[in-house]
PDB file of C-alpha atoms in Angstrom:
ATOM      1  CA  UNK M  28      -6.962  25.272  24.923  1.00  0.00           C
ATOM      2  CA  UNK M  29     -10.548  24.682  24.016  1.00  0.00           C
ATOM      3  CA  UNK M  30     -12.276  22.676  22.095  1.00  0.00           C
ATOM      4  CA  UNK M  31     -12.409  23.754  18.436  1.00  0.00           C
ATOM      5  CA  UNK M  32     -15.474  25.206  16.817  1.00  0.00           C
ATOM      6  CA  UNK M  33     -16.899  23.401  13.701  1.00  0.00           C
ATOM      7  CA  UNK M  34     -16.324  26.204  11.227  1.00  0.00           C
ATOM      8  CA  UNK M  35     -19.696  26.703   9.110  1.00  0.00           C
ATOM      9  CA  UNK M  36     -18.823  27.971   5.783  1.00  0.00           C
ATOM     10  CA  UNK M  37     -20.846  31.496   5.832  1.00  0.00           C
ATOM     11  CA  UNK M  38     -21.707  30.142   1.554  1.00  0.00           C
ATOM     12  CA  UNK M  39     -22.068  26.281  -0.144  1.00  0.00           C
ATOM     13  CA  UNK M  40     -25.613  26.335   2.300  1.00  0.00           C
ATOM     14  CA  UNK M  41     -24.906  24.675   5.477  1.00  0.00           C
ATOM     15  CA  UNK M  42     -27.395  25.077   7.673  1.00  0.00           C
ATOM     16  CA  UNK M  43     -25.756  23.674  11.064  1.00  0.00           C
ATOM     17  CA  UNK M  44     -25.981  25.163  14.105  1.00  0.00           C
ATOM     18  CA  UNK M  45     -23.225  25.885  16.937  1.00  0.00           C
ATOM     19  CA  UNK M  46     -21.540  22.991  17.601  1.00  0.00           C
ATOM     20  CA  UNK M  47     -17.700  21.669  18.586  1.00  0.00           C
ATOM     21  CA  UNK M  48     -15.448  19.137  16.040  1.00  0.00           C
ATOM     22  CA  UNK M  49     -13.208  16.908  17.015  1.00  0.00           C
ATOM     23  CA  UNK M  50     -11.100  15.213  14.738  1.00  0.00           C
ATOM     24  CA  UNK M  51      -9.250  12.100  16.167  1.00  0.00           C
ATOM     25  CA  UNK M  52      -7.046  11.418  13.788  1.00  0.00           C
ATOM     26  CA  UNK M  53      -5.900  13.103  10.783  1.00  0.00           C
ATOM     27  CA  UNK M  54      -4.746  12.023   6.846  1.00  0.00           C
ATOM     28  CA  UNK M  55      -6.476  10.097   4.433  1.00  0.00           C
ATOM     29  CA  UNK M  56      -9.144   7.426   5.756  1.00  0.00           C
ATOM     30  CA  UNK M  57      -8.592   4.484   5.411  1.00  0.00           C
ATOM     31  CA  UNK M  58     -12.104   3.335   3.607  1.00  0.00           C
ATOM     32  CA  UNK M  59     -10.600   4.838   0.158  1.00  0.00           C
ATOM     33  CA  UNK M  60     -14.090   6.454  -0.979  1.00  0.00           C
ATOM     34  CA  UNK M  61     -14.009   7.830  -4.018  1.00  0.00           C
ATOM     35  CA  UNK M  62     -15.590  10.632  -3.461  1.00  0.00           C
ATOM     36  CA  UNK M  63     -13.652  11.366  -0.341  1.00  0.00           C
ATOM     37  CA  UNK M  64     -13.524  15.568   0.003  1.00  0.00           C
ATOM     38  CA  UNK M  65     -11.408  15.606   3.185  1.00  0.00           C
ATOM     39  CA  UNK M  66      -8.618  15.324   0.129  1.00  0.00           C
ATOM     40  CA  UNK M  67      -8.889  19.194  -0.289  1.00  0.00           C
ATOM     41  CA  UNK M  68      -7.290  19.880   3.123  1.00  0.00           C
ATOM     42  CA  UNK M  69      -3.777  19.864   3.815  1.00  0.00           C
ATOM     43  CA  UNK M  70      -4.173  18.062   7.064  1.00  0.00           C
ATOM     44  CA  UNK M  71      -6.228  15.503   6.118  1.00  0.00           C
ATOM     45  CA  UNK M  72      -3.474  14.206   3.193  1.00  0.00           C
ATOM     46  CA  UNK M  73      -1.308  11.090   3.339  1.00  0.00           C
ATOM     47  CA  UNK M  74      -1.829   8.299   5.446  1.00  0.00           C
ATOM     48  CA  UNK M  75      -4.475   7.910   8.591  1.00  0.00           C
ATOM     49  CA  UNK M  76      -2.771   9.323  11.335  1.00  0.00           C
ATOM     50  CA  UNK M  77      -3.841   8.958  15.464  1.00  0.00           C
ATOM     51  CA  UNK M  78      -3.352  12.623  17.319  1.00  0.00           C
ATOM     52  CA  UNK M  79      -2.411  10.850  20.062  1.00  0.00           C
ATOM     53  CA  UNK M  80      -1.610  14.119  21.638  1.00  0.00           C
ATOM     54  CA  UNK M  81      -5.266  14.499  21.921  1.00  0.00           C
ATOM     55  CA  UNK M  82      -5.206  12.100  25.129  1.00  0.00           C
ATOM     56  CA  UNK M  83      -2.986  14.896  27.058  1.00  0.00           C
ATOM     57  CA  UNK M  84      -5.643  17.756  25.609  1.00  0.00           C
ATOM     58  CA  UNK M  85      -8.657  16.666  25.597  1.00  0.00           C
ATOM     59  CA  UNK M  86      -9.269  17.006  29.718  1.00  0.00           C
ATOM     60  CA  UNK M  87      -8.062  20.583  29.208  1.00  0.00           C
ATOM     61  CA  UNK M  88      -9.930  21.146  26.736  1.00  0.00           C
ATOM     62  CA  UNK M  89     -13.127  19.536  28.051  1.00  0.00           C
ATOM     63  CA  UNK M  90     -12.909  21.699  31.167  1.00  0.00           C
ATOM     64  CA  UNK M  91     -12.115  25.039  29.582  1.00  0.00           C
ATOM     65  CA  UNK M  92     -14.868  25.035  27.156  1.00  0.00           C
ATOM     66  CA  UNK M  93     -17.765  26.275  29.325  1.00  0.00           C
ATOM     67  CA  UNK M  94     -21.035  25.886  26.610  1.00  0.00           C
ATOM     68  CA  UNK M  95     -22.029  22.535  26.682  1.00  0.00           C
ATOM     69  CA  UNK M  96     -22.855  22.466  22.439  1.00  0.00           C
ATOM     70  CA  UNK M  97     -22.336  19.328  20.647  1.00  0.00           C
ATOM     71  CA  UNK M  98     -19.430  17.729  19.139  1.00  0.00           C
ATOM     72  CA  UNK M  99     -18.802  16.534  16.148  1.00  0.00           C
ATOM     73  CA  UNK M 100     -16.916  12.868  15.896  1.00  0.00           C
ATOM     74  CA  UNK M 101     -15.788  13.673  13.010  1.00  0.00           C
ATOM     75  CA  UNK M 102     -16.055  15.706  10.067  1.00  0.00           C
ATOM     76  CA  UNK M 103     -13.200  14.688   7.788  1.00  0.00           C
ATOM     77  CA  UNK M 104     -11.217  11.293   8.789  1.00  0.00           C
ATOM     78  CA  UNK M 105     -13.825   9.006  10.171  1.00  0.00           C
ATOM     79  CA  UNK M 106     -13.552   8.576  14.055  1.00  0.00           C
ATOM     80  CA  UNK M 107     -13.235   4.615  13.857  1.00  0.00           C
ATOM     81  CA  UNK M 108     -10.806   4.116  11.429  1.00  0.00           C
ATOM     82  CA  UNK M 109      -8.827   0.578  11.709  1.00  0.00           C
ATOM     83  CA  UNK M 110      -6.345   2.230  13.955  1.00  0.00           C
ATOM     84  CA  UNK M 111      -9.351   3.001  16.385  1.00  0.00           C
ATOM     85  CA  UNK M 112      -8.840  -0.395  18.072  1.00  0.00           C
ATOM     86  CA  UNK M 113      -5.171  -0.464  18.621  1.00  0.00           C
ATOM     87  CA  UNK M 114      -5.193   3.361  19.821  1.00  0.00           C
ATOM     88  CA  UNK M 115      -8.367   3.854  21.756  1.00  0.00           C
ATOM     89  CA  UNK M 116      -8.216   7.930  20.860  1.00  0.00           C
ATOM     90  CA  UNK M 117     -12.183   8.468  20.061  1.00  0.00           C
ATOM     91  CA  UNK M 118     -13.227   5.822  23.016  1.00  0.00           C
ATOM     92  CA  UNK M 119     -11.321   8.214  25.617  1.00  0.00           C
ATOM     93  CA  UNK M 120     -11.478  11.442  24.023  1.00  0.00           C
ATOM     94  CA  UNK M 121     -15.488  10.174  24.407  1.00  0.00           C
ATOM     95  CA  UNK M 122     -15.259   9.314  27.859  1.00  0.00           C
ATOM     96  CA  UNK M 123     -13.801  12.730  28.886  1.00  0.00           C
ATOM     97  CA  UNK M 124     -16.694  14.526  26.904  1.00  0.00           C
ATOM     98  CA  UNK M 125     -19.344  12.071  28.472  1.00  0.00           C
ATOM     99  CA  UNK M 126     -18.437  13.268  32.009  1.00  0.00           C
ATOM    100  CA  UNK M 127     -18.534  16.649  31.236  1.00  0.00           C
ATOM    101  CA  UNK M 128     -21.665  16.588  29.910  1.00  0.00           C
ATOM    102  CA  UNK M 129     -21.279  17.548  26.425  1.00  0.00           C
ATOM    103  CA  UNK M 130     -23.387  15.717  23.910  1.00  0.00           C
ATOM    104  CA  UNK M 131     -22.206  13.429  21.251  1.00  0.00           C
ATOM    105  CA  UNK M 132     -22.964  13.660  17.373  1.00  0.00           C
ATOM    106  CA  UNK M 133     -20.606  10.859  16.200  1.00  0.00           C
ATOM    107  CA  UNK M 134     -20.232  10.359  12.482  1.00  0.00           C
ATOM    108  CA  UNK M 135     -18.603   7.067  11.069  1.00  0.00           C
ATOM    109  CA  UNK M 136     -19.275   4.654   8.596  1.00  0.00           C
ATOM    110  CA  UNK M 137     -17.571   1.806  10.687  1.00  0.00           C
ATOM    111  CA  UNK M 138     -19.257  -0.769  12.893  1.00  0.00           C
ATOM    112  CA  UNK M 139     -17.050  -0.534  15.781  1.00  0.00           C
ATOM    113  CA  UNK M 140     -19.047   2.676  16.595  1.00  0.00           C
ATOM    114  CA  UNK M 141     -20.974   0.045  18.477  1.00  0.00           C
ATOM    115  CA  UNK M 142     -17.730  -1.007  21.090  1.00  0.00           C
ATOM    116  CA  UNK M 143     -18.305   2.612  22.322  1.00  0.00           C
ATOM    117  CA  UNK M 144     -22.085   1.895  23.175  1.00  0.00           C
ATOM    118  CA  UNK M 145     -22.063   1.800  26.949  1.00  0.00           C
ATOM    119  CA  UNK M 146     -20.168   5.731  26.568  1.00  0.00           C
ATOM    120  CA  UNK M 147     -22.655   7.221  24.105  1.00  0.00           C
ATOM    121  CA  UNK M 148     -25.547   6.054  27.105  1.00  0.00           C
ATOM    122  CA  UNK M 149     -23.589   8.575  29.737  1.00  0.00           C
ATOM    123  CA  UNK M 150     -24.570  11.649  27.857  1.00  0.00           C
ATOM    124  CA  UNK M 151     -27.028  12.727  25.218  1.00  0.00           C
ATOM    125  CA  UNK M 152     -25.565  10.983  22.312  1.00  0.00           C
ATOM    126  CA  UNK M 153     -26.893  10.525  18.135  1.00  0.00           C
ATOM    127  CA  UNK M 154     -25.083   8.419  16.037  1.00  0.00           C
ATOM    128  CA  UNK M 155     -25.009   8.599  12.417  1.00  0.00           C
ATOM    129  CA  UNK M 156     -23.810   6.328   9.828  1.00  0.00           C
ATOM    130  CA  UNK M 157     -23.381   5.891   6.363  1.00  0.00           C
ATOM    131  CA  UNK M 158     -25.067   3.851   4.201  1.00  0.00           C
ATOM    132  CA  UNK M 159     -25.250   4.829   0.797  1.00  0.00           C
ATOM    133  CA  UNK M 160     -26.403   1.728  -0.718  1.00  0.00           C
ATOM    134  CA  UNK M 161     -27.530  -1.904   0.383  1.00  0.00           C
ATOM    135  CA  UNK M 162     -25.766  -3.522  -2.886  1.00  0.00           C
ATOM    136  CA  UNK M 163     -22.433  -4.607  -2.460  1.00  0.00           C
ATOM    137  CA  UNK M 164     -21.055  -3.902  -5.920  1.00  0.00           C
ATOM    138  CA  UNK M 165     -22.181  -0.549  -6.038  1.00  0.00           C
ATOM    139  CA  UNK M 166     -20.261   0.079  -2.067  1.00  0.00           C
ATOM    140  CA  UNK M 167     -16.935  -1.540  -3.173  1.00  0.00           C
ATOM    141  CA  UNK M 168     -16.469   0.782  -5.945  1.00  0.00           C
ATOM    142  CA  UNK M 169     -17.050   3.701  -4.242  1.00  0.00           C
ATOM    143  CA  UNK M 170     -16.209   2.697  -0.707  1.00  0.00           C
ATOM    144  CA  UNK M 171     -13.687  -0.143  -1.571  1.00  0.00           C
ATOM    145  CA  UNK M 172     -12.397  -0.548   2.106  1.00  0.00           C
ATOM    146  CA  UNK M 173     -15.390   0.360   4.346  1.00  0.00           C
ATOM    147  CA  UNK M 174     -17.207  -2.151   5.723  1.00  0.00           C
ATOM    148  CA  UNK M 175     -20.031  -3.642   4.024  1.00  0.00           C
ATOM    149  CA  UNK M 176     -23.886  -2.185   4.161  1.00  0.00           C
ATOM    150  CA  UNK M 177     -24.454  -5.245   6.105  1.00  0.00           C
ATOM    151  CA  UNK M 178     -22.374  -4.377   8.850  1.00  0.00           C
ATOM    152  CA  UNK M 179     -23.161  -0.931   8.957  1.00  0.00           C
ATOM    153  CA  UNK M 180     -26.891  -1.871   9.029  1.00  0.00           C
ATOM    154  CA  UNK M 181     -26.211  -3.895  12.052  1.00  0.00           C
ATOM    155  CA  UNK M 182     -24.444  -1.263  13.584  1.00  0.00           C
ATOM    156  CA  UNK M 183     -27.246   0.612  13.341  1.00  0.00           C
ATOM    157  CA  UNK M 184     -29.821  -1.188  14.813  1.00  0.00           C
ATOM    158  CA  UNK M 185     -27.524  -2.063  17.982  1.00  0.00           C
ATOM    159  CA  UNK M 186     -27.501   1.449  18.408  1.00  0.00           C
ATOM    160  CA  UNK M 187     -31.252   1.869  17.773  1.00  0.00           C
ATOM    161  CA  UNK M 188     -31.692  -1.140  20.188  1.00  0.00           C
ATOM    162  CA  UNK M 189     -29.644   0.516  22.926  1.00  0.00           C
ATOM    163  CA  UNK M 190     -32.520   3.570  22.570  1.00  0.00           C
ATOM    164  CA  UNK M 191     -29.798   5.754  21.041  1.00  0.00           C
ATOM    165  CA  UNK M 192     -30.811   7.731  18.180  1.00  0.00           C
ATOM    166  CA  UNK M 193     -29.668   6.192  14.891  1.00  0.00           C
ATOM    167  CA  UNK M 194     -29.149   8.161  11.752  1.00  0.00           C
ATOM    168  CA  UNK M 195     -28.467   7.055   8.351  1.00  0.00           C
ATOM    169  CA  UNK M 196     -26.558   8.973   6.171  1.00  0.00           C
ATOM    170  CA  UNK M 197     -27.305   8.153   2.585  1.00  0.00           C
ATOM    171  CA  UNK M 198     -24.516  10.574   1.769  1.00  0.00           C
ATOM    172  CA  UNK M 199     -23.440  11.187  -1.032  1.00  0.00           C
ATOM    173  CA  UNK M 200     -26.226  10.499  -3.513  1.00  0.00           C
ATOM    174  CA  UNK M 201     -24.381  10.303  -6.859  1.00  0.00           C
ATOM    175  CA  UNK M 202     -26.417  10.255 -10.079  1.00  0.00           C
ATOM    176  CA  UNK M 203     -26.824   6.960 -11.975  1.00  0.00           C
ATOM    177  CA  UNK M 204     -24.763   5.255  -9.105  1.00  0.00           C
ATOM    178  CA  UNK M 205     -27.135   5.043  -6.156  1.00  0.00           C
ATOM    179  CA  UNK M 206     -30.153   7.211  -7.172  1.00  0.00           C
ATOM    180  CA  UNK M 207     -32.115   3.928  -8.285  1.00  0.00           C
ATOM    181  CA  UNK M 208     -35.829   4.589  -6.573  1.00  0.00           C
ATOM    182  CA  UNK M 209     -36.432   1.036  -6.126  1.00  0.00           C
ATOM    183  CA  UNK M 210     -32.795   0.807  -4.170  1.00  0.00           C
ATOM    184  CA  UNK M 211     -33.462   4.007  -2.414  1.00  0.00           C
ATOM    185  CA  UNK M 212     -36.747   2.378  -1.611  1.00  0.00           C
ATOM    186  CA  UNK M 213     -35.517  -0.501  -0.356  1.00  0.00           C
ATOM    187  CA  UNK M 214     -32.680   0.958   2.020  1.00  0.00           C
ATOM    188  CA  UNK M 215     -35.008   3.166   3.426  1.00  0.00           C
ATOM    189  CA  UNK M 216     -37.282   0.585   4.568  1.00  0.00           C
ATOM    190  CA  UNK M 217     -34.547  -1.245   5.863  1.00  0.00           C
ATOM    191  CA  UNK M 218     -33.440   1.641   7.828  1.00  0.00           C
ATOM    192  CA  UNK M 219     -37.408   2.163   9.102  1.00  0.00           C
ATOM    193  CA  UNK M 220     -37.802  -1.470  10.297  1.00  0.00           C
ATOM    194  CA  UNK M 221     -34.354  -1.131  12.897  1.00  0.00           C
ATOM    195  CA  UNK M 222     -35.142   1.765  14.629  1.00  0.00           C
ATOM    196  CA  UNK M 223     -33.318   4.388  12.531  1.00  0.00           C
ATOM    197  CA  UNK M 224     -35.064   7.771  12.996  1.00  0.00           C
ATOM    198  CA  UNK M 225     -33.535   9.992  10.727  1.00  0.00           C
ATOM    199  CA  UNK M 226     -32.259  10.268   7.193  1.00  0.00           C
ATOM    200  CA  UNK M 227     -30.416  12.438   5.439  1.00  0.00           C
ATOM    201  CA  UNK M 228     -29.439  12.812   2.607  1.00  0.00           C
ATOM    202  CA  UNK M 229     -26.614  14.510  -0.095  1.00  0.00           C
ATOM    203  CA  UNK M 230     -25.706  14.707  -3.534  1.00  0.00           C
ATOM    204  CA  UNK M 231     -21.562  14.172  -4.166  1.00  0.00           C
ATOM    205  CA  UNK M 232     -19.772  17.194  -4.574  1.00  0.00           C
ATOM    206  CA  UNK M 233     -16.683  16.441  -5.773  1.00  0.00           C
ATOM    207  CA  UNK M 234     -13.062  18.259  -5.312  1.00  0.00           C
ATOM    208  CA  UNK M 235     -10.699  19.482  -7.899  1.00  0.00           C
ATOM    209  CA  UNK M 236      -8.904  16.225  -8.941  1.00  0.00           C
ATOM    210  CA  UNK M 237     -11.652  13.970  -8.478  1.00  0.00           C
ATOM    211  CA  UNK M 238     -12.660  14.040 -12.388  1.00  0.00           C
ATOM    212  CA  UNK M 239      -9.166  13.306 -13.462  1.00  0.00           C
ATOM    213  CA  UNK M 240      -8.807  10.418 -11.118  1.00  0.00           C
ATOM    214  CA  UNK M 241     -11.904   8.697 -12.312  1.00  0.00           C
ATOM    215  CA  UNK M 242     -11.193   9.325 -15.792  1.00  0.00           C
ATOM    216  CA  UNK M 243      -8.093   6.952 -15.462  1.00  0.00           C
ATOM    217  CA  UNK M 244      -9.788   4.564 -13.449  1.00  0.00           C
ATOM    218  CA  UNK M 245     -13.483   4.388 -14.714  1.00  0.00           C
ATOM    219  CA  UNK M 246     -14.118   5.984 -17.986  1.00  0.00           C
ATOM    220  CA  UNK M 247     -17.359   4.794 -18.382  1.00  0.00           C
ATOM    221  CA  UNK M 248     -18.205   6.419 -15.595  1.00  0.00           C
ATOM    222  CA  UNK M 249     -16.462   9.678 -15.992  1.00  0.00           C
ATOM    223  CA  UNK M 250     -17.853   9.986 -19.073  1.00  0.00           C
ATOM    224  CA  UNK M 251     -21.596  10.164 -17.433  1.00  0.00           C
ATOM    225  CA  UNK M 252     -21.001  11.762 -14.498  1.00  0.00           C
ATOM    226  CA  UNK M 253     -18.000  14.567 -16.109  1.00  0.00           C
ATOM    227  CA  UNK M 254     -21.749  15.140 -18.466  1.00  0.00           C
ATOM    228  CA  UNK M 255     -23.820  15.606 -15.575  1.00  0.00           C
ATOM    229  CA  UNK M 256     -22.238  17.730 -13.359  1.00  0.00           C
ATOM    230  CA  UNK M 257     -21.046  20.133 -16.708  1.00  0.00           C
ATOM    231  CA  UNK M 258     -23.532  22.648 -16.082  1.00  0.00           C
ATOM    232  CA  UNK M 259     -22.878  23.124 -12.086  1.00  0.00           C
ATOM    233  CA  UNK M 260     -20.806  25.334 -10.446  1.00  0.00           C
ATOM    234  CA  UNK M 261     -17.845  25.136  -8.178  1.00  0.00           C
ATOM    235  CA  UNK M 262     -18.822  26.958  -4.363  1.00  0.00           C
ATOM    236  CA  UNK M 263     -16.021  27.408  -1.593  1.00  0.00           C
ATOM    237  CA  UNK M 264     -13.825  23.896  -3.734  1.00  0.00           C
ATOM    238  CA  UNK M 265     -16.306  21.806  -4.223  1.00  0.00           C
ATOM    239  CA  UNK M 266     -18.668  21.047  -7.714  1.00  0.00           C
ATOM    240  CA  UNK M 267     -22.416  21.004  -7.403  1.00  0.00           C
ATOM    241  CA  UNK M 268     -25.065  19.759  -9.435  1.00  0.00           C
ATOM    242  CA  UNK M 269     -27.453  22.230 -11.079  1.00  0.00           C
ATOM    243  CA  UNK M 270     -29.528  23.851  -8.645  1.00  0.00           C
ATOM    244  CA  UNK M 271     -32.363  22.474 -10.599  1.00  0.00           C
ATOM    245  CA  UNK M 272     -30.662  18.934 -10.880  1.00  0.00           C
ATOM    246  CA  UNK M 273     -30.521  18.858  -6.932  1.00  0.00           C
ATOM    247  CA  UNK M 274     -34.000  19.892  -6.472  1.00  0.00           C
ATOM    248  CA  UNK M 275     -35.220  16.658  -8.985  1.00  0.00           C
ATOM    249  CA  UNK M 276     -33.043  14.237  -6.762  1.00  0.00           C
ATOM    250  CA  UNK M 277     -34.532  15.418  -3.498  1.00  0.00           C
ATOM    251  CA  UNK M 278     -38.194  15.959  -5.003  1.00  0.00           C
ATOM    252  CA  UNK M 279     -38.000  12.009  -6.039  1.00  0.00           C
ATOM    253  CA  UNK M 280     -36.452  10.920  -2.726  1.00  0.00           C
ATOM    254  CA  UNK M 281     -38.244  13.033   0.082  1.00  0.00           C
ATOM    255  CA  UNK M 282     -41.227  11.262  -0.334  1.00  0.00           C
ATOM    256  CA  UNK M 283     -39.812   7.948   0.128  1.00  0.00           C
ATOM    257  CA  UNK M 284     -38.309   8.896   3.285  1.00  0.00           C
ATOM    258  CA  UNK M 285     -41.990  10.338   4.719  1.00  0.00           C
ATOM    259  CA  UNK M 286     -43.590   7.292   3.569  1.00  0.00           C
ATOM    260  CA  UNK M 287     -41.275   5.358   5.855  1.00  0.00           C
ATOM    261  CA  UNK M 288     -42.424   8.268   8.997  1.00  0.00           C
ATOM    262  CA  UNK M 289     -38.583   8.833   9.433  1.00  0.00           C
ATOM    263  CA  UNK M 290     -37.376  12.478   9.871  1.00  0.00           C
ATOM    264  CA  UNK M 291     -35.857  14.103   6.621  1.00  0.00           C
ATOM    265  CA  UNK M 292     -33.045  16.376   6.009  1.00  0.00           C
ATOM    266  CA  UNK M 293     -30.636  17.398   3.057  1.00  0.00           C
ATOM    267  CA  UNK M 294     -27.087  18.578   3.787  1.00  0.00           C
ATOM    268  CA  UNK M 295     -26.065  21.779   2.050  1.00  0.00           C
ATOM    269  CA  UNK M 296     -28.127  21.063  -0.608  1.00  0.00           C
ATOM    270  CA  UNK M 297     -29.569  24.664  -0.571  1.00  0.00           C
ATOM    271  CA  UNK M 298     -33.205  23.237   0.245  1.00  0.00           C
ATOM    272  CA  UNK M 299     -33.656  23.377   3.991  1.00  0.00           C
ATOM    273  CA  UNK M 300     -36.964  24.219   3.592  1.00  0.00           C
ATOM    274  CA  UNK M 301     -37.446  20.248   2.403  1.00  0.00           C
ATOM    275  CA  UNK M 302     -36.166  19.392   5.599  1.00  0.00           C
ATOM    276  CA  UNK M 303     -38.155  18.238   9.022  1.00  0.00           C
ATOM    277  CA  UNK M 304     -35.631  17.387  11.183  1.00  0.00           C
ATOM    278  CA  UNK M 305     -31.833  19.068  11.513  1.00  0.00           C
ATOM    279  CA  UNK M 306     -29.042  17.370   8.938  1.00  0.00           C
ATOM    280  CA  UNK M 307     -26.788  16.522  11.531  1.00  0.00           C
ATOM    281  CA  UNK M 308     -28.902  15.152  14.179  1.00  0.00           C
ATOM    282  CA  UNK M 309     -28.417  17.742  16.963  1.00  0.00           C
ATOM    283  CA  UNK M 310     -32.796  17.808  17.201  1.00  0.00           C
ATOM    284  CA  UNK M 311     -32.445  14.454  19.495  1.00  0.00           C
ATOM    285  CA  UNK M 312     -30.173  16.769  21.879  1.00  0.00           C
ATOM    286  CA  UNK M 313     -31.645  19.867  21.159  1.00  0.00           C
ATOM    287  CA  UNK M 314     -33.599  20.112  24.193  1.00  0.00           C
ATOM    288  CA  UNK M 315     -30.353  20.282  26.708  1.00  0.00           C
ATOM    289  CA  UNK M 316     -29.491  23.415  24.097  1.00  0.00           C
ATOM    290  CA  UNK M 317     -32.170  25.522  23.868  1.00  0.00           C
ATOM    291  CA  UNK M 318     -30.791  28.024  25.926  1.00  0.00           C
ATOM    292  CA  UNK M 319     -27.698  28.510  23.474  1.00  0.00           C
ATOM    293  CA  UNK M 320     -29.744  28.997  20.848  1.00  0.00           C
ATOM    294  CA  UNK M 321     -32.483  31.518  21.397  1.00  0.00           C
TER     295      UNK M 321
END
């Protein structure tokens, strides 16, 4: 057994390179976002679940995966759910990777990333973490049981403090939610004065289902956003914005970013050309991979 390849869809414009995912535990997170799109996939259904068969694979699997690429902590249920500090599953499975040698992209919106500090310094490690708004009202309707931007923004700067490279995901940007410029504008210099170096950014794409649910929940808000997304188009389950709409959000947030001298980079967006640094971090670690990628 190996470690699994994160599967790139070949269409929807991801632009990662080789890397490894890991997913620690499986079901529906526990931070509720609305816009969750781990929902589409069977596995990821139902309620969080530790693979706490993972702490009998992971050794084999750390030693019978030869490339030393990145992995990915995680791409669908965050890696620090509540559970996370009962279970201990993404701590070890850490530790294991960390003496091998593989570098770390973890990917969380939680603030206990920063328990697992002293791991993350053992091999090249960039953390990224969400933060798609710095108002509260705004993040506990559409991430009613994550923890607050203020927490997250701490988290970030302990890891920016610990000289380990801090990303902020502003992900997803939804229109007439958190597009505000002077918000925008005001995170981002928050994320410039800790330390983070990187942002990046996404519009939401939302999953079959996701309309219907908000209709019954928020129909003021269905209403606008059911209007905005009516002339997109659904790519590999997921509905995007108008090409053109996408290009407006990023062509009024890029700058903003720049201004703040913080590397920039959309996330299958279909405009990597915007982009100065690599979505998912791996340029901080890039250097140990060169030889994988020419």
């Amino acid at each position: 057994m190996k470690l699994p390849i994160f599967n790139a869809p070949r269409i929807g414009c991801c632009t990662c390179l080789p890397k490894y995912n890991l997913n620690t535990y499986l079901g529906r997170c526990a931070h509720a976002c609305i816009y969750c799109y781990a929902v589409k996939f069977p596995s990821f259904v139902g309620p969080t679940s530790p693979r706490l068969k993972l702490l009998d694979q992971i050794k084999n699997m750390a030693r019978n995966t030869q490339r030393k690429l990145p992995v990915m902590m995680s791409d669908c249920t965050d890696p620090y759910q509540p559970l996370e500090r009962e279970h201990k599953i993404t701590r070890r499975c850490a530790e294991v990777l960390a003496k091998h040698r593989f570098p770390l992209l973890i990917v969380t919106k939680s603030d206990l990333v920063t328990r697992d500090l002293d791991v993350f310094k053992q091999t090249p490690t960039v953390v990224s973490i969400t933060v798609t708004t710095l108002r509260e009202d705004i993040a506990s309707f559409i991430e009613p049981h994550a923890p607050s931007p203020d927490r997250r923004i701490s988290a970030l700067q302990k890891v920016a403090d610990k000289d380990i490279p801090a990303v902020a995901r502003i992900d997803p940007i939804t229109p007439t939610i958190n597009d505000d410029e002077k918000d925008f504008e005001r995170l981002v210099s928050t994320l410039a004065d800790i330390g983070v170096k990187q942002v990046t950014i996404a519009t939401m794409k939302p999953v079959r289902g996701f309309f219907s649910t908000l209709k019954q929940t928020n129909p003021v808000v269905y209403k606008r956003l059911f209007q905005l997304y009516a002339d997109g188009k659904w790519i590999i389950g997921y509905k995007y914005l108008h090409e053109e709409r996408r290009r407006r959000i990023l062509e009024k947030l890029r700058p903003i970013v720049l201004k703040h001298e913080l590397g920039f980079a959309s996330c299958r967006e279909g405009f990597s050309q915007f982009n100065t640094v690599l979505c998912d971090g791996t340029t901080y670690c890039r250097n140990l991979l060169n030889a994988y990628f020419r």
